[in-house]
Coordinates of C-alpha atoms in Angstrom, one line a residue:
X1 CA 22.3 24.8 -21.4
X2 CA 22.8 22.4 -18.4
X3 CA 20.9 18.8 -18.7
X4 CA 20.1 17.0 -15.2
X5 CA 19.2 12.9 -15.3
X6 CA 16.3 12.4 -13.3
X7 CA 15.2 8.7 -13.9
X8 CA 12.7 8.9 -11.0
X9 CA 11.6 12.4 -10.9
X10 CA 8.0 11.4 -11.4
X11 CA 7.6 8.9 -8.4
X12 CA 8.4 11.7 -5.7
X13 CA 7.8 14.6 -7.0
X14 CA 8.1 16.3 -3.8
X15 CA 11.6 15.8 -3.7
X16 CA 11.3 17.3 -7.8
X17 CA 10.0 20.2 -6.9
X18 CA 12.5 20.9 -4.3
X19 CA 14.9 20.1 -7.0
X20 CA 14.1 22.8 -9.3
X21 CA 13.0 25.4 -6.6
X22 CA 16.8 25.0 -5.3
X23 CA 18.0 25.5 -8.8
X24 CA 16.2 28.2 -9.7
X25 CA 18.0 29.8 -6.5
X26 CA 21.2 28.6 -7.8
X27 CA 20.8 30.8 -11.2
X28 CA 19.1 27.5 -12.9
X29 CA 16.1 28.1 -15.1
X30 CA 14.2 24.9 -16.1
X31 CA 13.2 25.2 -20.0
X32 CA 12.4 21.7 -21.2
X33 CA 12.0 18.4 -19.9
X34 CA 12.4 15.4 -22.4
X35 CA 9.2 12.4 -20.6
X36 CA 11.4 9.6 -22.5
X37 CA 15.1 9.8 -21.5
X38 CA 14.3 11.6 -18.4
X39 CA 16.3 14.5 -18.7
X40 CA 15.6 17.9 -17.3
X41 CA 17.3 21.7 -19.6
X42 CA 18.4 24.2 -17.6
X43 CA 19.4 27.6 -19.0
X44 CA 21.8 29.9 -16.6
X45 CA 19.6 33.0 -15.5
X46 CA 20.1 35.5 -12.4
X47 CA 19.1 33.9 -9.4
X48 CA 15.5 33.7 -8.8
X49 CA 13.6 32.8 -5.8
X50 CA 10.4 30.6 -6.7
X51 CA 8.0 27.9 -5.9
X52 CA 7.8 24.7 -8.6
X53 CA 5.0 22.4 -8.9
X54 CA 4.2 19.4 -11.0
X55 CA 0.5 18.6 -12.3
X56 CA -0.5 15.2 -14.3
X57 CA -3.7 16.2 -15.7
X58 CA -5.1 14.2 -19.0
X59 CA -7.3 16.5 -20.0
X60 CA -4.4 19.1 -20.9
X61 CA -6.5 22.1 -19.5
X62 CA -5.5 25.4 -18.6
X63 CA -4.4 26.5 -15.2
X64 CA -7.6 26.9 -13.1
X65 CA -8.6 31.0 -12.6
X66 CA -8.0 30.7 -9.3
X67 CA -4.3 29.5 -10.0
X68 CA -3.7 31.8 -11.8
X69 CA -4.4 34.6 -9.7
X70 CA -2.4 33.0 -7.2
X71 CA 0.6 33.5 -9.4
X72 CA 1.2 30.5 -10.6
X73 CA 2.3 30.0 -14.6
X74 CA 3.7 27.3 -16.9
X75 CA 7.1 26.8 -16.9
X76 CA 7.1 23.8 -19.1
X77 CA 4.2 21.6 -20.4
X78 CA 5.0 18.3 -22.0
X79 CA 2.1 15.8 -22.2
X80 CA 0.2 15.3 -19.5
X81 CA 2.7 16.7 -17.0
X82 CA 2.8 20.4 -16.5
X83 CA 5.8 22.1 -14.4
X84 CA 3.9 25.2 -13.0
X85 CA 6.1 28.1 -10.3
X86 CA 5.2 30.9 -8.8
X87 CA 7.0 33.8 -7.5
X88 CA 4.7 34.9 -5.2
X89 CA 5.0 35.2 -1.2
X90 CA 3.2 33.8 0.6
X91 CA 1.0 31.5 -1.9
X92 CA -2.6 31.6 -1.0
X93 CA -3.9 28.2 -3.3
X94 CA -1.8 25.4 -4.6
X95 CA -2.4 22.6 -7.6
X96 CA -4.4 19.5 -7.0
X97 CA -2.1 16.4 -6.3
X98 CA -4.7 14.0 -7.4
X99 CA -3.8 13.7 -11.3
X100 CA -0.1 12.6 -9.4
X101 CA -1.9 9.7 -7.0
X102 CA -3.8 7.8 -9.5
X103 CA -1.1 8.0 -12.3
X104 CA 1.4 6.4 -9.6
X105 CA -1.1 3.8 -8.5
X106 CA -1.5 2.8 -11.9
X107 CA 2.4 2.3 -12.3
X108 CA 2.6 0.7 -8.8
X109 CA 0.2 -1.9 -9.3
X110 CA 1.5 -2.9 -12.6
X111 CA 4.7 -3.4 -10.7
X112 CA 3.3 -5.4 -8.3
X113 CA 1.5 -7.8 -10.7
X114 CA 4.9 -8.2 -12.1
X115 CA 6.5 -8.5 -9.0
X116 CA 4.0 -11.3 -7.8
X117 CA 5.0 -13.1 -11.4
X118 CA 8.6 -12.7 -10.3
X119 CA 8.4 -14.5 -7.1
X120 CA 6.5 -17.4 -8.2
X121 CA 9.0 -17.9 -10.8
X122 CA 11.9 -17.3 -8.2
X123 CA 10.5 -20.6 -6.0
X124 CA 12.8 -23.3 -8.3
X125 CA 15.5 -21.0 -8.6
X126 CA 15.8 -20.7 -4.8
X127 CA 15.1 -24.7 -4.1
X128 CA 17.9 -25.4 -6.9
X129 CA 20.0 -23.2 -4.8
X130 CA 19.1 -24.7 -1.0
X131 CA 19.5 -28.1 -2.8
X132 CA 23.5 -27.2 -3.9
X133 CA 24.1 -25.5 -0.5
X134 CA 22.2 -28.0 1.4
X135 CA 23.1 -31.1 -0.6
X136 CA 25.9 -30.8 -2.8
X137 CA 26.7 -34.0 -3.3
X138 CA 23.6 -34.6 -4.9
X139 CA 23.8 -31.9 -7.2
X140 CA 25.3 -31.5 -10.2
X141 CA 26.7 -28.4 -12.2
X142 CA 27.1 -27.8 -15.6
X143 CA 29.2 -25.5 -16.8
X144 CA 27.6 -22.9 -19.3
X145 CA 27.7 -19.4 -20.7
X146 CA 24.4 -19.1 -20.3
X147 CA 24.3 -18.8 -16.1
X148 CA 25.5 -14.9 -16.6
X149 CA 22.3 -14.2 -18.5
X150 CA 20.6 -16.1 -15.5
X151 CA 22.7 -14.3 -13.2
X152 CA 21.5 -10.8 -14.9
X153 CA 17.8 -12.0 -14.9
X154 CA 17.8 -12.5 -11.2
X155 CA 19.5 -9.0 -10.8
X156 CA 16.9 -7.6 -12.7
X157 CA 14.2 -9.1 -11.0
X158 CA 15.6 -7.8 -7.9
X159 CA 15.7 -4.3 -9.1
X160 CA 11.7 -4.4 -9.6
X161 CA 11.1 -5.7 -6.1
X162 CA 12.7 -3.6 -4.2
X163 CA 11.7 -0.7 -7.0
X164 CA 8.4 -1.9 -6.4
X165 CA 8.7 -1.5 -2.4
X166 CA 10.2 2.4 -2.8
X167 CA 7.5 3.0 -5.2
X168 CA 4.4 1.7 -2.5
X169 CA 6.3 3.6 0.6
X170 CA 6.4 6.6 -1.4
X171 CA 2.9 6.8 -2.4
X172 CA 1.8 5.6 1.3
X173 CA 4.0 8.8 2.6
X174 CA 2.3 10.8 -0.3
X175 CA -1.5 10.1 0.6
X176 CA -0.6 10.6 4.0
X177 CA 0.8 13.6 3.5
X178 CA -1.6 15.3 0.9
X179 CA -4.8 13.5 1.7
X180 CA -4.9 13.1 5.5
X181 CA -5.2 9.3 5.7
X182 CA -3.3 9.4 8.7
X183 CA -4.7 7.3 11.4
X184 CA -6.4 9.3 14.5
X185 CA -4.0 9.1 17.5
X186 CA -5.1 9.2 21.1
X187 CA -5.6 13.1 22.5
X188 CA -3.5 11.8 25.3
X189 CA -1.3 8.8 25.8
X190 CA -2.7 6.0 27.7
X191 CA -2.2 6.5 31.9
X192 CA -3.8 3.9 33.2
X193 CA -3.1 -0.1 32.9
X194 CA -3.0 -0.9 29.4
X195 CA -3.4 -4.6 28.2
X196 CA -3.1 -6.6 24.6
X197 CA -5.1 -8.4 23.1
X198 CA -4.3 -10.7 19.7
X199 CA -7.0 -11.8 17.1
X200 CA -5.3 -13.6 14.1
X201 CA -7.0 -13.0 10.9
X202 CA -9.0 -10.2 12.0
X203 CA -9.3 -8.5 8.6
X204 CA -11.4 -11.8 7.3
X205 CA -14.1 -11.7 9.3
X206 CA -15.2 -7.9 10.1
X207 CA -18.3 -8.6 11.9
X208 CA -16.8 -10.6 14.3
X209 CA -13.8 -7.7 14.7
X210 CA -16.8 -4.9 15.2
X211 CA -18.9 -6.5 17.6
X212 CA -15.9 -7.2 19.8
X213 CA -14.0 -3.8 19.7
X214 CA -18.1 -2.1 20.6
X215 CA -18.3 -4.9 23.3
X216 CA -14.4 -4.2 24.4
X217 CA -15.8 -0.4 24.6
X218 CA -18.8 -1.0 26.3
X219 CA -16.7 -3.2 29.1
X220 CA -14.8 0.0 29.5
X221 CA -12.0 -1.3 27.5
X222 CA -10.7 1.6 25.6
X223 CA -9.0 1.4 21.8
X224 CA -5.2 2.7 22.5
X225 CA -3.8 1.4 19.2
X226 CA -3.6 -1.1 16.4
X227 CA -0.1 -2.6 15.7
X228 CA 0.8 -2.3 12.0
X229 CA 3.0 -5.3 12.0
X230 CA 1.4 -7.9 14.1
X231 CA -2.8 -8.3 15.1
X232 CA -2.5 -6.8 18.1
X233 CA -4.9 -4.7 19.8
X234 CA -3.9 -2.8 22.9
X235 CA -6.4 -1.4 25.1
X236 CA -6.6 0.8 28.7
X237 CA -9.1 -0.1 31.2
X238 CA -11.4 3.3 31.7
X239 CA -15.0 4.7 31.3
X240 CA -17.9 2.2 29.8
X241 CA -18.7 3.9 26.1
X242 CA -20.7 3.0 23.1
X243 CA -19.0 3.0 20.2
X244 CA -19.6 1.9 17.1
X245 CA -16.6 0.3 14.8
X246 CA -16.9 -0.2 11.6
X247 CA -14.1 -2.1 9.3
X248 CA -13.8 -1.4 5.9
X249 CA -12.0 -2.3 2.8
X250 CA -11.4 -0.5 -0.6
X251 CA -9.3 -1.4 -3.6
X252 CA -8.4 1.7 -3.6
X253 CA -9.4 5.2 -1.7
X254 CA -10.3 8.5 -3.6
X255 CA -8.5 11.5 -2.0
X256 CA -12.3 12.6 -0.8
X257 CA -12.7 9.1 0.9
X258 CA -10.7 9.6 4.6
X259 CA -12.4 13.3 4.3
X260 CA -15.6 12.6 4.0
X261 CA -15.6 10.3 6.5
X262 CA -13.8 12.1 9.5
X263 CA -16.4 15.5 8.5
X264 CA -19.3 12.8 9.6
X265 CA -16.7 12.3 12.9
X266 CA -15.6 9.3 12.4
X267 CA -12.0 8.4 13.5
X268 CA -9.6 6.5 11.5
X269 CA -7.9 3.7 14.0
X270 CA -6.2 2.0 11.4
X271 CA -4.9 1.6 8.3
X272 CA -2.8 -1.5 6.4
X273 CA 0.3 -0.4 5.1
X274 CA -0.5 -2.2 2.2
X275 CA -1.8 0.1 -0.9
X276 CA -2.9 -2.6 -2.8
X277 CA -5.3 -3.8 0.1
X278 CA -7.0 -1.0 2.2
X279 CA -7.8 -2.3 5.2
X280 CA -9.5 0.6 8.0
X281 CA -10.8 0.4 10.7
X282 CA -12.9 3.5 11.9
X283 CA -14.7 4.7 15.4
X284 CA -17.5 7.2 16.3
X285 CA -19.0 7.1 19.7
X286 CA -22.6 7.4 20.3
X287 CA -25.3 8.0 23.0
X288 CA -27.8 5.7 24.5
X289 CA -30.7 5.5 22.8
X290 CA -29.3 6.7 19.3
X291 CA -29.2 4.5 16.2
X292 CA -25.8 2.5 16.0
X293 CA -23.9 5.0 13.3
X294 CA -23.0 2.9 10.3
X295 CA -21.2 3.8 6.7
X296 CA -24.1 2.6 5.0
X297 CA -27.3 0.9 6.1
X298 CA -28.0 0.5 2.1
X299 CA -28.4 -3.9 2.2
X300 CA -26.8 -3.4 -1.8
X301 CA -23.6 -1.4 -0.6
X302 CA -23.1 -4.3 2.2
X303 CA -23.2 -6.5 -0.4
X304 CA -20.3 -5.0 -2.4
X305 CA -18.7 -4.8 1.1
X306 CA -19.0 -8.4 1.6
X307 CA -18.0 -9.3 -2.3
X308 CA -14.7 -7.2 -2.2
X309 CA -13.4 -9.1 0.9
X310 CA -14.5 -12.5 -0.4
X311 CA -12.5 -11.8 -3.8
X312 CA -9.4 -9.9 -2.6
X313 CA -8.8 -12.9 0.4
X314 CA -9.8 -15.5 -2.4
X315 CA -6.7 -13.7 -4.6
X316 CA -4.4 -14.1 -1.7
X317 CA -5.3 -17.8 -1.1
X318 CA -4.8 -18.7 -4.5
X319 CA -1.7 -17.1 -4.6
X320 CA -0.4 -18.5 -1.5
X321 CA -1.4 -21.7 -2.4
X322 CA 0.0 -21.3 -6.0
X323 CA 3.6 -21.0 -4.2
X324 CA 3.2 -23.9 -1.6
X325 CA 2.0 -26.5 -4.3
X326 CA 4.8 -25.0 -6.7
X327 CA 7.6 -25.5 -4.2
X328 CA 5.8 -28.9 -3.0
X329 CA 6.3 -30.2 -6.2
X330 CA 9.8 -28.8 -7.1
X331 CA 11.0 -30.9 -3.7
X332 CA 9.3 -34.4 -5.6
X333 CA 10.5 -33.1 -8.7
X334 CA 14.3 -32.7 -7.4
X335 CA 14.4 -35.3 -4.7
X336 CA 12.6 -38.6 -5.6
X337 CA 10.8 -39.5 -1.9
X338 CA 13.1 -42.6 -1.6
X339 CA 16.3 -40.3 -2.3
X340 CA 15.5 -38.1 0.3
X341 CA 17.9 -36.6 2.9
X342 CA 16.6 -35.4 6.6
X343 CA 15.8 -31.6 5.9
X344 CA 14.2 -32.5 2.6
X345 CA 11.5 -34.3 4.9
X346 CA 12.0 -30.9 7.3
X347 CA 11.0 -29.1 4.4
X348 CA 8.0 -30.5 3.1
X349 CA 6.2 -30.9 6.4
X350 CA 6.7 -27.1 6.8
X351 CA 5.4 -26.3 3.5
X352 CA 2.5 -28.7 4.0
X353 CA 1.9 -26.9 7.6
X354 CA 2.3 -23.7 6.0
X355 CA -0.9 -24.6 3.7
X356 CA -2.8 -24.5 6.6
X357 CA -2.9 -20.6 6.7
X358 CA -4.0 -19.9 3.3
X359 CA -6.8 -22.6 4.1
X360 CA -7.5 -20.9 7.5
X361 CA -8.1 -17.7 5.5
X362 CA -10.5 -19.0 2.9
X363 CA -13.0 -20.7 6.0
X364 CA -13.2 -17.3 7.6
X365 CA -14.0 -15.8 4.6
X366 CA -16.6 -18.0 3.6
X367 CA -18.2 -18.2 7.4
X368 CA -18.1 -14.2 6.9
X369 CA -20.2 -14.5 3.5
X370 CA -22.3 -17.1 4.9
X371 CA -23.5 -14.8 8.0
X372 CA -23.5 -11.6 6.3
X373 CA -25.7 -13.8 3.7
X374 CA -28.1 -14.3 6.4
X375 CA -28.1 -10.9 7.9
X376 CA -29.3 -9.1 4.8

C-alpha cells in the first residue's frame, strides 16, 4: 500500500482529481481515504487510464441513473464525500459541484470570522511594535519565556489569513469556473475615445449608481468596463441606448442565480471579488416604449434588497470603527497626551481622518434607505 498526505485536498478538488487521475495512470489505485488525518491508500495495479471525481453530498444517496450510465462508479465513499471515476471516453454527463461550493463556503466564512477576530486583536500588538521601532527610548522590554509562545501565536495567526485568502481565491476561481459567474466582456474592444469616470462609494447607494450608468447610456456613453480594484467606470462615446442597470447584492449566490439571470438576457458587468459580499452589477437594453426591465417589481423583494445593504454596510462600519477607536485608544493608553513625540500626534490625526470613511459609508446608506423608503 502507498499512503499520500493531502492536507488540502478538499479546498481544490480540481487539482485532487487530477491527482488521482495521474496516479491511476502511474499504476496507482486509490482504495481508502482517512477525512481526519488526511491521508489518501493507494494499492499498486496495472496502469489504468480514468477520470476521478469528488462529490460532498449529505444525503449519502446513490449515484444518480444517469451517472451511472455514463460510467461512472464509487471508488471510495467515506462520509459525505464520495470519490467516483469513470473509464469511459468521451464522458457524456458529469457530477454536480454544488454539494463542493456550499461546504467550502461554510469553511471559508468561518475563517473569515476568525480572521476578522485576529486582526482586531493584532491592532496593540502592531502599536507595541511601531512604538519600540519608532520610540525606543520610551519603551521598555522585559525579558520573558513567554514572548516564543507570543511569537508562535502571531505565526499562527498568520497561517489563517493568508489560508483564509487561498481559500476565498480558490472558491472565486471555482464558481467561475463551474457556475459561469464570469462577468460579460465587450463583443469587441473599445475603438473609439474611451474616457473614466470615478464614483467613490458606489456600492452604497444603488439608485443613484443605476440612474446614472442608464443616463451615461442614454447620452451615448457606453459601459466598457468596471475596475475591480478601484471605482472606476470607463466608458466609449458611441450610439444613444436605453439600458436599464440594475445593482444587486446577495450574501451569497446559488449556482442557478448568474443562470437564471443571463437566460432573461441580462449581462453581468461586474462582480466584487469579495465572496463574502456579492456585489453585481447587471445590463439589458431595451426599446422605446417598453417597460424599464427590472429583477423584481415585487415592493417586498425591494425591501429585502434595501435591508441587506443597510445591514452588510452597517457590519462594515462597525467593524471599521471597532479598529479606529481600538487603535485610538491603544495610542492614549501607551503615550499619555503630554508624553507625546511628533509622529504619535501624525498618527492620531490619521486615524481620526480615517474615521471619516466608515462615517461616509453609514450616511449613504442611510440616504439610500431613506429614498428607497419613499419610493415604495
Amino acid at each position: 500500500m502507498i499512503k499520500k498526505w493531502r492536507p488540502f485536498w478538499s479546498y481544490n478538488v480540481e487539482k485532487t482529481e487530477r491527482w488521482l487521475s495521474s496516479s491511476a495512470i502511474d499504476g496507482k489505485r486509490l482504495i481508502d481515504v482517512k477525512l481526519f488525518s488526511r491521508i489518501f491508500v493507494f494499492e499498486e495495479t496495472p496502469t489504468e487510464q480514468m477520470e476521478y471525481q469528488v462529490i460532498f453530498d449529505k444525503s449519502k444517496n446513490n449515484l444518480a441513473t444517469g451517472l451511472v450510465s455514463s460510467g461512472w462508479e464509487d471508488s471510495v465513499v467515506k462520509g459525505n464525500w464520495k470519490f467516483v471515476n469513470n473509464r469511459a471516453d468521451p464522458i457524456h454527463a458529469y457530477p454536480s459541484r454544488e454539494g463542493i461550493l456550499k461546504r467550502n463556503r461554510v469553511h471559508l466564512l468561518f475563517l473569515t470570522g476568525l480572521s476578522f477576530l485576529y486582526i482586531f486583536q493584532l491592532i496593540p500588538f502592531v502599536i507595541a511594535m511601531l512604538t519600540i521601532l519608532f520610540s525606543p527610548d520610551d519603551a521598555n522590554v522585559v525579558a520573558s519565556p513567554y514572548w516564543s509562545l507570543t511569537f508562535l501565536y502571531f505565526i499562527q495567526v498568520i497561517g489563517v489569513i493568508i489560508f483564509t485568502f487561498y481559500m476565498s481565491r480558490n472558491l472565486l476561481a471555482f464558481e467561475r469556473k463551474f457556475f459561469k459567474t464570469s462577468v460579460t466582456e465587450n463583443e469587441k474592444k473599445a475603438a473609439g475615445e474611451t474616457f473614466t469616470k470615478w464614483r467613490f462609494a458606489w456600492m452604497y447607494a444603488p439608485d443613484l449608481l443605476e440612474n446614472w450608468l442608464s443616463k451615461m447610456a442614454a447620452e451615448g456613453n457606453n459601459l466598457v468596463c468596471i475596475s475591480k480594484v478601484w471605482p472606476a467606470f470607463t466608458f466609449e462615446k458611441g450610439t444613444p441606448k436605453l439600458v436599464s442597470y440594475v445593482q444587486d447584492f446577495q450574501w451569497k449566490t446559488n449556482p442557478e442565480y448568474v443562470e437564471i439571470h443571463k437566460s432573461a438576457d441580462w449581462k453581468l458587468r461586474f462582480a466584487s471579488k469579495s465572496w463574502l459580499f456579492k456585489y453585481s452589477i447587471w445590463e439589458k437594453e431595451y426599446e422605446l416604449g417598453d417597460m424599464k426591465p427590472r429583477f423584481t417589481y415585487d415592493s417586498t423583494e425591494k425591501k429585502a434588497q434595501v435591508r441587506r445593504v443597510v445591514i452588510a454596510s452597517s457590519i462594515l462600519v462597525s467593524y471599521l470603527l471597532g479598529i479606529l477607536f481600538m487603535a485610538l485608544w491603544m495610542q492614549f493608553k501607551v503615550n499619555p497626551p503630554f508624553d507625546q513625540t511628533i509622529l504619535h500626534q501624525i498618527l492620531i490625526v490619521f486615524l481620526i481622518i480615517s474615521s471619516l470613511s466608515p462615517l461616509f459609508i453609514f450616511t449613504r446608506t442611510f440616504l439610500y434607505a431613506l429614498r428607497m423608503r419613499k419610493s415604495m
